[in-house]
Each structure stands twice: as C-alpha cells, then as structure tokens.
XYZ file of C-alpha atoms in Angstrom:
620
model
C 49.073 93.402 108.306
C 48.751 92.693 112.259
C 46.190 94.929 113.829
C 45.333 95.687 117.573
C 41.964 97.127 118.746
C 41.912 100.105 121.080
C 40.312 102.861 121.604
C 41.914 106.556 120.318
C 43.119 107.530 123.318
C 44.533 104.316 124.544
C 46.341 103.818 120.574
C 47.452 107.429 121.488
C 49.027 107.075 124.510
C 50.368 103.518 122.831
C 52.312 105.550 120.434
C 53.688 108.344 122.558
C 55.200 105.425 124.938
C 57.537 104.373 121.896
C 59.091 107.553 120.623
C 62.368 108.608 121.515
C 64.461 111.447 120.398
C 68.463 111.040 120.160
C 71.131 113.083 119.819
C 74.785 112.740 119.929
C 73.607 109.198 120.143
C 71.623 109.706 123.338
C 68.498 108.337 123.092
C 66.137 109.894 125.332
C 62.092 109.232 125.541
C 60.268 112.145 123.820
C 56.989 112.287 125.621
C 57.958 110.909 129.583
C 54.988 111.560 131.294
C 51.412 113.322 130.891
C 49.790 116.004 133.028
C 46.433 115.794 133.533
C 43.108 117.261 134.912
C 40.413 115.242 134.244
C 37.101 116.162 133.565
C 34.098 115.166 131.445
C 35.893 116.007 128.242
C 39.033 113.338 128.932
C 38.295 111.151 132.020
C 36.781 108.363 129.863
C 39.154 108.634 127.243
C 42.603 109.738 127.599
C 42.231 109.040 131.320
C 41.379 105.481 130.969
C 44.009 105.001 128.709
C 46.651 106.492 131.049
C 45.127 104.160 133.604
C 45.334 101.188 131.078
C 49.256 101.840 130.291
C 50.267 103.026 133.654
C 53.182 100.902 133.570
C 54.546 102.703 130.191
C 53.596 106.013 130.789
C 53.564 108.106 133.909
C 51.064 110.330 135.067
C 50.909 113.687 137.219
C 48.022 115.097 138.675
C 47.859 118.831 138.456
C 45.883 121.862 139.923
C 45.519 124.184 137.123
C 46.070 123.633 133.479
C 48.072 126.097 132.942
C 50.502 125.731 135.558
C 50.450 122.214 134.185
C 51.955 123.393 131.044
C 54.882 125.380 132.918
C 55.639 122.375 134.411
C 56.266 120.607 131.574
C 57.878 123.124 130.029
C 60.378 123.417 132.835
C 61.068 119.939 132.064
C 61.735 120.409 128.523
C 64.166 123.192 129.058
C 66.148 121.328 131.867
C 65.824 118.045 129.446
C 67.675 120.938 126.743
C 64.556 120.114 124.508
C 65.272 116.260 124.325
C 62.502 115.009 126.441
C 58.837 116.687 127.190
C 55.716 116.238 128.959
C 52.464 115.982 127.746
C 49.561 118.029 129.357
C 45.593 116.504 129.295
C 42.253 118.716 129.668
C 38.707 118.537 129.557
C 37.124 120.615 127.356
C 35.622 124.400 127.997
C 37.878 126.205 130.815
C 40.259 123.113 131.119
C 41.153 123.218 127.506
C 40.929 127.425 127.300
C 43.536 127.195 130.496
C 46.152 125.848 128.455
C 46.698 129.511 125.992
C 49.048 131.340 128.642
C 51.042 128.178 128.635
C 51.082 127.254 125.186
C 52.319 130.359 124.114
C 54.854 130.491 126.729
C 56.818 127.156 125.439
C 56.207 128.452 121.796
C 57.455 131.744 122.357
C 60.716 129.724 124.154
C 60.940 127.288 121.343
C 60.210 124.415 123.979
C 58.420 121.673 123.198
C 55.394 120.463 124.844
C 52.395 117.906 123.764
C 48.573 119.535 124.501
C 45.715 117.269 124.367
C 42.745 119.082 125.787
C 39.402 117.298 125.292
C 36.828 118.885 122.974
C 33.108 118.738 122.011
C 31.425 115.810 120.140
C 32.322 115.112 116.431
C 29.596 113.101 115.901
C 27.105 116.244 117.410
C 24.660 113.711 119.197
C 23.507 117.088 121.228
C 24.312 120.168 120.265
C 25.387 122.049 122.206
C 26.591 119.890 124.724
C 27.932 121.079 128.143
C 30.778 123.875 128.082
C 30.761 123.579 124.114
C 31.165 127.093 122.324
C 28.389 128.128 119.822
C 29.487 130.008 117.030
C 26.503 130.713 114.725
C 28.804 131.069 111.904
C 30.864 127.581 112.232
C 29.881 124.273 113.545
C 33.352 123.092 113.595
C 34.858 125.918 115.865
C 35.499 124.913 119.551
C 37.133 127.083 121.727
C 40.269 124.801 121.363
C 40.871 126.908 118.419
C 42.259 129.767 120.556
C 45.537 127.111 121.083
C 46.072 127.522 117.520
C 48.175 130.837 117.065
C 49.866 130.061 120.192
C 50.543 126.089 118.958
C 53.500 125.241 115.934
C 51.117 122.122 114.567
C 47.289 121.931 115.386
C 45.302 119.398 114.407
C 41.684 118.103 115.688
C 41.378 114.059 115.577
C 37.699 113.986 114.142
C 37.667 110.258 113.092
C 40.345 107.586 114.711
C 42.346 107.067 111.564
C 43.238 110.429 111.398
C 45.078 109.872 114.483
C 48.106 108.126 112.840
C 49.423 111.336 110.224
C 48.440 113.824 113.144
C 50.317 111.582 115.734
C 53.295 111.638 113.798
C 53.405 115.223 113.010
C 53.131 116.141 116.310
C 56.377 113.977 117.086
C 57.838 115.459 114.017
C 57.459 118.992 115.267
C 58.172 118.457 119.113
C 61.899 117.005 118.338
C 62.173 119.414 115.735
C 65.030 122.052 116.970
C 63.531 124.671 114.575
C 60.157 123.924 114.878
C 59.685 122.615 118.263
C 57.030 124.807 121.223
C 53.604 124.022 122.175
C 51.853 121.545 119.874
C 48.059 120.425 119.920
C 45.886 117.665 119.152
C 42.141 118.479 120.360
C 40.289 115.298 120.871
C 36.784 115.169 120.703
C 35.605 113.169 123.943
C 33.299 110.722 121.371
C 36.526 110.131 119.347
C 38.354 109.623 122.570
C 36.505 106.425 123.120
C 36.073 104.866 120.115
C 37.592 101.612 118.924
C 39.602 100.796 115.929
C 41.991 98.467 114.497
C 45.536 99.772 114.533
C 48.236 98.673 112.270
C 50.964 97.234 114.754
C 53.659 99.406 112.962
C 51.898 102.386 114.601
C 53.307 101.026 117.884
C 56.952 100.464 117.052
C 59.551 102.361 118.632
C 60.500 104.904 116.385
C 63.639 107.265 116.950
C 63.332 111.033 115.850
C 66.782 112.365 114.923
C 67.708 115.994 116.524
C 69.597 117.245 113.844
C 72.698 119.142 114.163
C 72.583 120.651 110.615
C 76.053 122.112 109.774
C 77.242 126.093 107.808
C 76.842 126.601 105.002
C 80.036 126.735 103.136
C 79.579 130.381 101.765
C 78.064 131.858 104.482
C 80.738 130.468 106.631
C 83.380 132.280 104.405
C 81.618 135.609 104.731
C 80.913 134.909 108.428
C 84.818 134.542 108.933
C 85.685 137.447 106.420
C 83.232 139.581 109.176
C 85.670 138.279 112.127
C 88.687 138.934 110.426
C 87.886 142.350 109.544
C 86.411 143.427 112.895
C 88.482 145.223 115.419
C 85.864 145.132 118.330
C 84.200 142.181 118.003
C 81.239 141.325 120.708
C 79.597 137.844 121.207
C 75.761 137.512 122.632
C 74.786 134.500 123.251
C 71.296 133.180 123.676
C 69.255 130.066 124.479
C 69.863 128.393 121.678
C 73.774 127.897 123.067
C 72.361 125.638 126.076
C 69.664 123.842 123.840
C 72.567 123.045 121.208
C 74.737 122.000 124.616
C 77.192 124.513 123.044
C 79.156 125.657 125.721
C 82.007 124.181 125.393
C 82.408 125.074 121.931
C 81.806 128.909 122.475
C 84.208 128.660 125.360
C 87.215 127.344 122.528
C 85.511 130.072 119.718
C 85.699 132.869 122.725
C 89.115 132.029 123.895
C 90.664 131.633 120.893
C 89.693 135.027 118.869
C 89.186 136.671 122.066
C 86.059 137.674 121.921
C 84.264 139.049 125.239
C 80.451 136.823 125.833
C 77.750 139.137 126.454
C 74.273 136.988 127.588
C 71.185 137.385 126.865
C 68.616 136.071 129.559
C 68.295 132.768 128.047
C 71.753 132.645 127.314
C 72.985 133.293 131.160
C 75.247 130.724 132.134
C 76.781 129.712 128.505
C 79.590 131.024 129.901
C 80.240 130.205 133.990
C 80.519 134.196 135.433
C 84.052 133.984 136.575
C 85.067 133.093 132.687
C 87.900 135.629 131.384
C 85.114 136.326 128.405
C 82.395 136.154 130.313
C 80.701 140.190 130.609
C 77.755 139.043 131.870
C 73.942 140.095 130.753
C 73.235 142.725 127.882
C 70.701 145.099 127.485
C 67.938 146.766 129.250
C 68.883 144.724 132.209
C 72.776 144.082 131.428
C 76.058 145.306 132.562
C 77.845 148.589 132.265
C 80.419 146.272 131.017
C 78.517 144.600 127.974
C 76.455 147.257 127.325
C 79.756 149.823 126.970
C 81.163 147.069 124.618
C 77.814 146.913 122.956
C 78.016 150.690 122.074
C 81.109 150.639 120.844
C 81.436 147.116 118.756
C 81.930 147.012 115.235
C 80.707 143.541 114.473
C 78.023 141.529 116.766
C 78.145 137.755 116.469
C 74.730 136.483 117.723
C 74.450 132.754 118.485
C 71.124 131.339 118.832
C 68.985 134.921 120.641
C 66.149 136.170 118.714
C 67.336 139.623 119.422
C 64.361 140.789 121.238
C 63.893 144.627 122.274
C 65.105 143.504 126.112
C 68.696 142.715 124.321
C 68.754 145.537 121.904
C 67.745 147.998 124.427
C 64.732 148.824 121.789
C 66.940 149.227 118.878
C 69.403 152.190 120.503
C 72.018 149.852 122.262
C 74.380 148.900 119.010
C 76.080 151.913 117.348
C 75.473 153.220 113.566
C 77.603 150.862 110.910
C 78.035 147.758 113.129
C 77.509 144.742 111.437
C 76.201 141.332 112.416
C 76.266 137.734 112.173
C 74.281 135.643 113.147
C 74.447 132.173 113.922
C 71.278 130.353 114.352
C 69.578 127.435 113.321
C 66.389 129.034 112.405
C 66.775 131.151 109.497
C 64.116 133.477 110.282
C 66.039 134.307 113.311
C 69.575 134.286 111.301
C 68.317 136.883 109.347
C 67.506 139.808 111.847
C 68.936 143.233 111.702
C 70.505 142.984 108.429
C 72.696 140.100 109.528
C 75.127 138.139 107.743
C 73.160 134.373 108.433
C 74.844 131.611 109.623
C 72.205 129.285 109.296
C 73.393 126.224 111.655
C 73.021 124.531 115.020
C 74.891 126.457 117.419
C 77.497 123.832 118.532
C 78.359 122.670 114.696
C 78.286 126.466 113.635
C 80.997 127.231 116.562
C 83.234 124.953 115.711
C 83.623 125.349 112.043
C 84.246 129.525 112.994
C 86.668 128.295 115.236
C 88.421 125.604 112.630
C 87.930 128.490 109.912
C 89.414 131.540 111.466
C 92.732 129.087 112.328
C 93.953 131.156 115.150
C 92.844 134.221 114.519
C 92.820 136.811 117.501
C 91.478 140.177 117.800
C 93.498 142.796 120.007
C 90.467 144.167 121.927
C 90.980 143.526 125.673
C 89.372 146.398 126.812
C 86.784 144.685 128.883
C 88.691 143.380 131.637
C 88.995 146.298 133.607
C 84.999 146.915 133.205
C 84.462 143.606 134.229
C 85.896 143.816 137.471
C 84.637 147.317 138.125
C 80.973 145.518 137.781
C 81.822 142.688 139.882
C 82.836 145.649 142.864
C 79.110 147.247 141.954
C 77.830 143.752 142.014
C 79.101 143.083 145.691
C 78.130 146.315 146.879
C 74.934 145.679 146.093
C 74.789 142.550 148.080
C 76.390 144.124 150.837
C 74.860 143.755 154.527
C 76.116 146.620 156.498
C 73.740 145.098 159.303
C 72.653 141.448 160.015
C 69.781 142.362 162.123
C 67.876 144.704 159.571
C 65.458 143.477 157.238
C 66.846 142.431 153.929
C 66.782 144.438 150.446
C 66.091 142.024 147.680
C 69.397 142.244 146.078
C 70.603 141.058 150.105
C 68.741 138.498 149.321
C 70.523 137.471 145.957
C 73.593 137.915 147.377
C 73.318 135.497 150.929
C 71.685 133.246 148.500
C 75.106 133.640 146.141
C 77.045 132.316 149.325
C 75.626 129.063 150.118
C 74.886 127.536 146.527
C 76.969 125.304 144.300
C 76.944 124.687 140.346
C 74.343 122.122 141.534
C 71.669 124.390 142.062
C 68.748 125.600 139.922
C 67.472 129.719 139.724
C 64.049 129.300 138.366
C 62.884 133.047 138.019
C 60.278 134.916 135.360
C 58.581 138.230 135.896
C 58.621 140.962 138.281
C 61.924 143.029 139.304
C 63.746 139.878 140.195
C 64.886 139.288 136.372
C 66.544 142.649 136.074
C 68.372 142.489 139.086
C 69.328 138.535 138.361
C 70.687 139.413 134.982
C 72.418 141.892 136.427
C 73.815 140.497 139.353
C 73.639 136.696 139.651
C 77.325 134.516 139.126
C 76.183 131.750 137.311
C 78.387 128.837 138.304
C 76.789 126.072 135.413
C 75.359 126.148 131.898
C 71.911 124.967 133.640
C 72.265 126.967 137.049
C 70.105 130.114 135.513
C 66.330 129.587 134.299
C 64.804 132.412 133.862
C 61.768 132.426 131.346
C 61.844 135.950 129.766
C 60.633 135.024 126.136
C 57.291 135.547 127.794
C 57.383 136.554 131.232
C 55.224 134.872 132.651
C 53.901 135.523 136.275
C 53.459 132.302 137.791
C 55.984 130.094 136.495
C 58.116 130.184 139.079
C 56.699 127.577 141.574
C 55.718 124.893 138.602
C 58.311 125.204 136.560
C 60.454 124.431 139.726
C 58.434 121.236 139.948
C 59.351 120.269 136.298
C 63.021 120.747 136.791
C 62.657 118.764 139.769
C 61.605 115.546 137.689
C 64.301 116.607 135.262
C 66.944 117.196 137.610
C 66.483 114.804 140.525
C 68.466 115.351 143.989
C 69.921 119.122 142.922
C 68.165 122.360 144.916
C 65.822 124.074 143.111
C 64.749 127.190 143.738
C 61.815 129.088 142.922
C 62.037 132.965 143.688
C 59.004 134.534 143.318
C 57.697 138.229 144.634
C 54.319 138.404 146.252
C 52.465 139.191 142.793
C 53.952 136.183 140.943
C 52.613 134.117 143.676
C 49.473 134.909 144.111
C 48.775 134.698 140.735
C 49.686 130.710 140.705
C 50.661 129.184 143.903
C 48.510 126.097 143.636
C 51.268 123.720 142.700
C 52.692 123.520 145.725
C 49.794 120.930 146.682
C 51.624 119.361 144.063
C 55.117 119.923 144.997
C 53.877 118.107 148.288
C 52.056 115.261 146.849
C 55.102 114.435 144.343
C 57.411 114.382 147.639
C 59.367 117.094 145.448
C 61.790 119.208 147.837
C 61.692 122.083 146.012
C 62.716 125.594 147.559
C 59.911 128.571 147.348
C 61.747 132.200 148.107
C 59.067 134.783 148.714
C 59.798 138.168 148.706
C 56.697 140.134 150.315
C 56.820 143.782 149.347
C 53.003 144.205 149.289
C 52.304 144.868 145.780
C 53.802 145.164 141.986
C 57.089 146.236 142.389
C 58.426 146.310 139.180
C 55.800 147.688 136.982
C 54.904 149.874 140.170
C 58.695 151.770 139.490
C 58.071 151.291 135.523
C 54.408 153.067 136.543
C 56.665 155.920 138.568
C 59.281 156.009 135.243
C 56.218 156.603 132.364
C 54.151 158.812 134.033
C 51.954 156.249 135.784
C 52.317 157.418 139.194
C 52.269 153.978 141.065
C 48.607 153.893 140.344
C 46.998 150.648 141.112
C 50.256 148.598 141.683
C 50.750 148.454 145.283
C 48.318 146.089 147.628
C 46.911 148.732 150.001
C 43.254 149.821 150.686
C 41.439 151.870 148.248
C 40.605 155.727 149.212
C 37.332 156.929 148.884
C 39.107 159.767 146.116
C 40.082 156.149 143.833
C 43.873 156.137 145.328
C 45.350 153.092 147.272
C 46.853 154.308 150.468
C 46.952 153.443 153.850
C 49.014 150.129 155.622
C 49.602 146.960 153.111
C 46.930 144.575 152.763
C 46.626 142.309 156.291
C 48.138 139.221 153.544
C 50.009 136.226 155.142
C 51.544 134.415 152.034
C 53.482 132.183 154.249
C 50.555 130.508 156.242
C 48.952 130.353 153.012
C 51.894 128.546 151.723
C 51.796 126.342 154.802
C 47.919 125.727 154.403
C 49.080 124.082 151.406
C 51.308 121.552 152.682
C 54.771 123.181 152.577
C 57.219 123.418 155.482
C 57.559 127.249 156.090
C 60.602 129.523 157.348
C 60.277 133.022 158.113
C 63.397 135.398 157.967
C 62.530 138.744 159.531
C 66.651 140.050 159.567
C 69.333 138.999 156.831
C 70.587 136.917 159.782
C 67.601 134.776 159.618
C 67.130 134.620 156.019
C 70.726 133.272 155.531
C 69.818 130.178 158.612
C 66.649 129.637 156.654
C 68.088 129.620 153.045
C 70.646 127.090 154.229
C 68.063 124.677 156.295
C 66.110 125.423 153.052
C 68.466 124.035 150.831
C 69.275 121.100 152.919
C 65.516 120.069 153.286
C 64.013 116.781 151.875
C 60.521 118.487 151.375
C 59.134 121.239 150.218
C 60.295 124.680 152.310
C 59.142 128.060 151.628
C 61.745 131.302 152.904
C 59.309 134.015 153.533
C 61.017 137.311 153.984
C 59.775 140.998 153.960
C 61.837 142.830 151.629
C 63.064 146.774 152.484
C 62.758 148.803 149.513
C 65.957 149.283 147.567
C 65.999 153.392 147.873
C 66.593 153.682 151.609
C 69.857 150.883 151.567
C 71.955 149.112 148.694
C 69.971 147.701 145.770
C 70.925 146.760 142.404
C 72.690 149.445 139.582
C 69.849 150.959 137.886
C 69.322 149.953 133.892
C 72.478 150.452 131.982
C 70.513 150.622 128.519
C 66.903 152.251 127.672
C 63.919 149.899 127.042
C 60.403 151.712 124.651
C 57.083 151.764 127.051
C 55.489 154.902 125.260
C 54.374 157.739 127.364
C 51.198 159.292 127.447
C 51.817 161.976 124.364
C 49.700 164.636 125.904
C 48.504 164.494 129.306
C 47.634 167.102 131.961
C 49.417 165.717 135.334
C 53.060 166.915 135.654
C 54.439 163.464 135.774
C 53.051 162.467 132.606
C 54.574 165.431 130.795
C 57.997 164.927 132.158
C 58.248 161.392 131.290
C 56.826 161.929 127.577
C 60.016 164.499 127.306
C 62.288 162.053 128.685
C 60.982 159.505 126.427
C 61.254 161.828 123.276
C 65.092 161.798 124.514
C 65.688 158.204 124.258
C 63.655 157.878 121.090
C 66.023 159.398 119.000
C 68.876 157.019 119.754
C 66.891 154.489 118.145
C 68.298 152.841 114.773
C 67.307 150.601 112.170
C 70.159 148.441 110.835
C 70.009 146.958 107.663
C-alpha cells in the first residue's frame, strides 16, 4: 500500500478536495471552499493546511463564526444541496459561535461541514486556555453543545480515526435525508500531528444523491386518495426546489388541476403568475390558499415538514381531510396521519402524474380568489404619493418593478417574512430565500454573500429591518473584501417591529421592543434612539444610498441593482396603520397568553386566545 505523510489537518483538507456529489449526472464538488477564523485552536493546523493546498481548496476569511455558517449555508441552498462550504474555528467562543448556525442548516436540512478546533487530547496542561472544566468528564469540551444541533458528530482524538469519521461526514452531507450541519471537533495537538495515509484516502470519490423512487403500494393508495378527492389542495415545500422538482409539479398541477399552495420554503416552486399557483399558506398566506385550505378534502404535501407557521397551529385544515404526503424522509411522510409517499419529490411527481393517467378534478374555484388577492396585493403596494416616506410593503412593491427572474430575495426574521409570503411575485424557482425553518436574525447580509459565490453576476438582495442588522452586520467587511456586489435594503423603523405588534396582539403591550430611551417608571418613551445604520454601514466599506421619499428609494433601488460593489438602500419606513400596508394574517398562529394577569390588555388577549384555541384539531 502507497502511503503519504501529513499532518491531520492537511490529510483532511486532502480528502475534502476530492469529493464530489452528482446528480442527474452532474458532478459537482461537495466541500468548495472553507470559512475560517483562525485562532490558537486551528491556525497551526487546519490553517496551515489550507495554506499548504491553497491551490485545491479555497479559503474565506470571516468576521464572526456564526455568520460564517449562514454563509455557507446560503451557498448550499442556492447550490440546491449539491455543493457546501466548510466553516473552521478555534476553540472556546470560536467553536461555541458556531450553535445558532449549526442548528439553522440542520433545522433546513442544508448541509454544511464544522470543524471548530478543540482542547488537547493528549492533556499536556490541563486546563489549557479557553478549555471547559467539567469536574464530572475529562472528555467534555464545549464543542459538545454542536452535538444536538449537528446530524453526525464525531471528535478526531488520534489521526487514524480521521479516515471512518471523514467519510461519514461526506456520507451524511450528500445525504438528501440526512444532510444539515455536521461536525468534526479537532483537537489542536491532533491537528498537527503526522501520519502515514493510505493514498486511497485521497482518491476522488463520487457520492451519489439518490433519487429513491414510490413505493409501489403506497403509490396505489396515494392515487386512490386523488381519485377520490373532490377538492384537492397541493402545498409544496423546500424539498420541491432541493429535488429541482418544479417542472414536474408544474405537469402533476396542470394535469389533475390541482391549485399550489407554498409554504415559505416552497415559494417560487411555482412562478406567481402560474394558473395553479395560490401563493403562500398559513399564518402568513393568502385569503386564497388559506380559503382552499379550509375547505379541502385531501392535502397532498410534497417535501414541507408541516410546521405550525403552515398549519396555522393545527386549526387551518378542516375535520375529515385527509393527507398525503410525499417526502423523502419518512419521518416527515408520516405527519398528521398521512398516507406516506416515501420518495424524492421529482421521482414521486412523476409516477402520480403517470399513475393517475389523466385524471382531473372539477374544482376551479380558486381562480376568482386568486385574482381578488392579486388586487389586495397591489393595493398594498400602492403609492398614492411619491414624495412621502415609504411603508414597507411600498417598499416590496417598487422593488417588484425593477427586478427580473434573475434576482435573489434573501429574507429571515422580523415582519418582512409575513408580508413577503404574502405579497412577493416570485418570477423563478430560486428568486425567493427566505430562511424560516429557524428564523434567524442575522442571516440576511451573509447568507447574501453565500448566494453570491453560488450565483455569480445575478442581484442579490439582502432585506433586513434595523433589528436583524444590528444583530449581525459584520459581513459586510466581507462583502467588501470578496469584491461581492451584493444589495443591503434597510428598513429603519427604530425598534422590533414584528414581535413589537405580536407584543401589542398577546397582551405584551410593546414592552421593551421599540429603540427609545428608558423612563425613569421602566417604560421606553421619548424620540428613537439618535442610531445612523447607514454611516455605520458605510464605516464598513459599503457604498451607501439614502431614500427619504418612495421617489428616492425607487432611483436608489435601481442604481442599487446596477452597482458592481456593495450598496446599501437605507430608507425610514412609515408605519403601516396611518397608509397602505400588507392584509393582516389570514390564519391564526399559538403564542399563549398570560392565563391570569391583572392589566386589561393581558385579559383581553387571553379571551381572544381561548377563541382560537378551540379551532385547533388533531388529525390522525
């Protein structure tokens, strides 16, 4: 056997240069660059070897480890899963930075490859600097907080472990079932040692995404379901776009006439101005899907994990629909009593489609609806005057006139989801990326980065409120530094918006969600805080427009989106309840209220919420 000698990390990062993913017979790289902060935990390990095999694998610097993470999980998503980054740490608050992120891609089923440094294996000072004592454990780092939040884990404690671990970490990253954040925790010792590597370690090796296909019985009962259903409804989730299903639930849609609700991850499956298409369903949907929703008699999920967002918290389907659901996880197949269709979303389309042989059902009754919502939808991008300040569904809506099927949404937390699923006409399959598995504040600006590297030459767009970006605006150093002309939209309306008006809704009062100065009584009143997030943006490199009127912000939106660098739109928002804004929530989402509680607000919201709680429904 031929053997090379190198060092852990260097064999590591060896190994990750030669494995590829294909699909379809598209071969794609699975690990095409590593982020990385280094630090005493990595910089003589993984670092050198990064330095060492520049030419194989490329490197980005980051400025926070999490935001690290989001950028390489907006990579993977763009990349539909076929391609990832991998993210490098030192150990202590490097490694511990990772979490938020890690459970982000897991939650998403998107794959990305953690390697944060950790403590000495071979203990030659204990404890060493940023090491975790735990007087109950000597093998417990804190890297062991990335292991609920990671689908493999594994800690390389002596360099031949490296070779199973290293391939079970490829294993699970291409794996459409298993895929989301996975771990290796190298000790910074182990990092640097040397060992002789069996040259087969090297080879390229090709990972197969498989496209498993129905199985033949539950495909019978799946198209007995169809057949027997007189209002059929479709929702489709991410796992159409990460199948690259579209075009298949296009045919099955047409063809049985079936209307496409979507949930968030799902947005797009369908392009807006589809016949089918009804747009988003849910808490933050449509009158249209959510009036089909209520009224369906069979529910065909494909690839959504159903959460409490698309339900409406269990009260948005009727008693005695039924469901099927095609998935390629079974654990997800199986939800709310469903009849599984355990398959990958394209392969599972098409043999419903080849199965049902022209079957059609007679339901047309959401075209009317549809159109109704598209009136609501341009009312509430309406600008009765150019020369006021914009509300943030004016925003949306002169951003809806300038951009093409080329460009990329990248949204995540805050109000700006609701009134996106609501509102937004998505012109391509990739056009909408909003990350609502997790909702994570801070996504925005470096997931918009990731895309970026997936997606080179298309605008991207990062929208972001004033609370998502202060809580992660660093990347844009990076942004700069990458020459990546990404597009930051920042709406300023001084303080938590959206859980602010869910605050208002549950009893809350508002309390501690706007930015204003604190009373001496405890309450935050007074002017908004004296905050310029647009010179801070510029501090950091960006080119920066400021839009005081809708006339400016639709001048700077379009020199935005013709810029070669990175631009920031800075725009005050006016709040939605003095002009147009977007339809309130269609369906009811559970944030229990205070059960007893002396303030008037409180007591009216519990009542309201004992309302909605009876509506809710267990099917099985």
């Amino acid at each position: 056997m031929h053997v090379r000698t190198l060092t852990v990390a260097q064999a590591l990062v060896r190994f990750l240069a030669a494995q590829y993913t294909e699909r379809d017979g598209v071969r794609r790289r699975l690990i095409s660059a590593t982020w990385g902060i280094f630090g005493h935990g990595n910089v003589a390990g993984v670092g050198q070897a990064l330095l060492e095999y520049a030419d194989s694998m490329p490197y980005h610097q980051g400025r926070n480890e999490q935001a690290m993470v989001h950028a390489a999980v907006g990579y993977a998503r763009q990349s539909n899963r076929l391609s990832a980054h991998a993210v490098t740490t030192s150990i202590g608050p490097g490694a511990t930075n990772l979490v938020t992120g890690a459970a982000l891609a897991t939650v998403n089923h998107l794959p990305v490859l953690l390697l944060p440094g950790d403590t000495f294996a071979t203990r030659p000072a204990d404890p060493v600097l940023q090491q975790l004592e735990v007087p109950y454990a000597g093998d417990v780092s804190v890297n062991d907080c990335l292991r609920p939040v990671s689908k493999y884990f594994d800690r390389i404690t002596r360099p031949e472990a490296l070779v199973p671990a290293a391939l079970a970490a490829a294993r699970v990253l291409a794996d459409p079932v298993e895929t989301g954040a996975v771990t290796l925790a190298l000790p910074q010792d182990v990092q640097a040692e040397a060992y002789d590597w069996p040259e087969e370690f090297f080879a390229e090796r090709v990972w197969t995404v498989r496209r498993p296909r129905p199985d033949q019985a539950e495909l019978d009962a799946a198209v007995r379901a169809v057949r027997a259903a007189a209002r059929p409804l479709i929702v489709a989730g991410g796992g159409v776009k990460h199948s690259g299903a579209e075009d298949a639930l296009r045919t099955f849609a047409e063809r049985a006439r079936i209307p496409v609700a979507s949930t968030q991850a799902g947005k797009g499956a369908l392009p807006y101005d589809h016949p089918c298409d009804v747009g988003g369903i849910g808490h933050t949907g449509t009158a249209t899907a959510d009036s089909l929703a209520a009224t369906s008699d069979l529910v065909i999920g494909v690839g959504t994990r159903y959460t409490d967002f698309t339900t409406a918290s269990a009260t948005l389907f009727p008693d005695g629909v039924r469901f099927v659901n095609l998935n390629i996880a079974g654990f997800d197949a199986h939800k709310l009593g469903a009849q599984p269709l355990v398959a990958d979303a394209r392969e599972g389309l098409t043999a419903l489609t080849e199965a049902l042989d022209g079957h059609r059902t007679d339901n047309l009754s959401w075209t009317f609806s549809k159109d109704d919502w598209q009136r609501r939808t341009d009312a509430a991008y309406a600008v009765p005057d150019e020369d006021a300040r914009p509300t943030q569904t004016q925003v949306l809506g002169v951003l809806d006139t300038l951009v093409t099927g080329d460009d990329i949404l990248i949204n995540a937390a805050g109000s700006l989801p609701g009134d996106l699923h609501k509102l937004w006409r998505a012109r391509s399959s990739d056009q909408y990326h909003v990350e609502y598995g997790y909702s994570c504040m801070g996504y925005e600006i470096p997931a918009a980065i990731g895309v970026a590297l997936a997606a080179p030459g298309r605008p991207v767009w990062a929208l972001v409120g004033d609370g998502t970006y202060l809580m992660n605006p660093t990347e844009i150093v990076t942004a700069v530094q990458e020459g990546l002309p990404i597009k930051v939209v920042i709406l300023q309306n001084h303080g938590y918006a959206s859980i602010g008006g869910l605050s208002e809704a549950v009893g809350g009062e508002g309390y501690g969600t706007a930015y204003r100065h604190r009373a001496p009584d405890g309450t935050f009143t007074g002017p908004p805080l004296p905050v310029d997030l647009a010179a801070n943006a510029a501090s950091l490199g960006m080119r920066v427009l400021r839009a005081r009127t809708v006339r400016d912000l639709r001048e700077a939106l379009d020199e935005a989106r013709a810029s070669t660098v990175p631009t920031c739109v800075y725009t005050e928002t006016e709040t939605a309840d003095t002009v147009s804004g977007a339809p309130p929530a269609q369906a009811w989402w559970d944030v229990p209220v205070a059960e007893t509680a002396t303030r008037s607000s409180a007591v009216k919201a519990r009542e309201e919420y004992d309302r909605h709680v009876t509506a809710r429904r267990r099917h099985l």
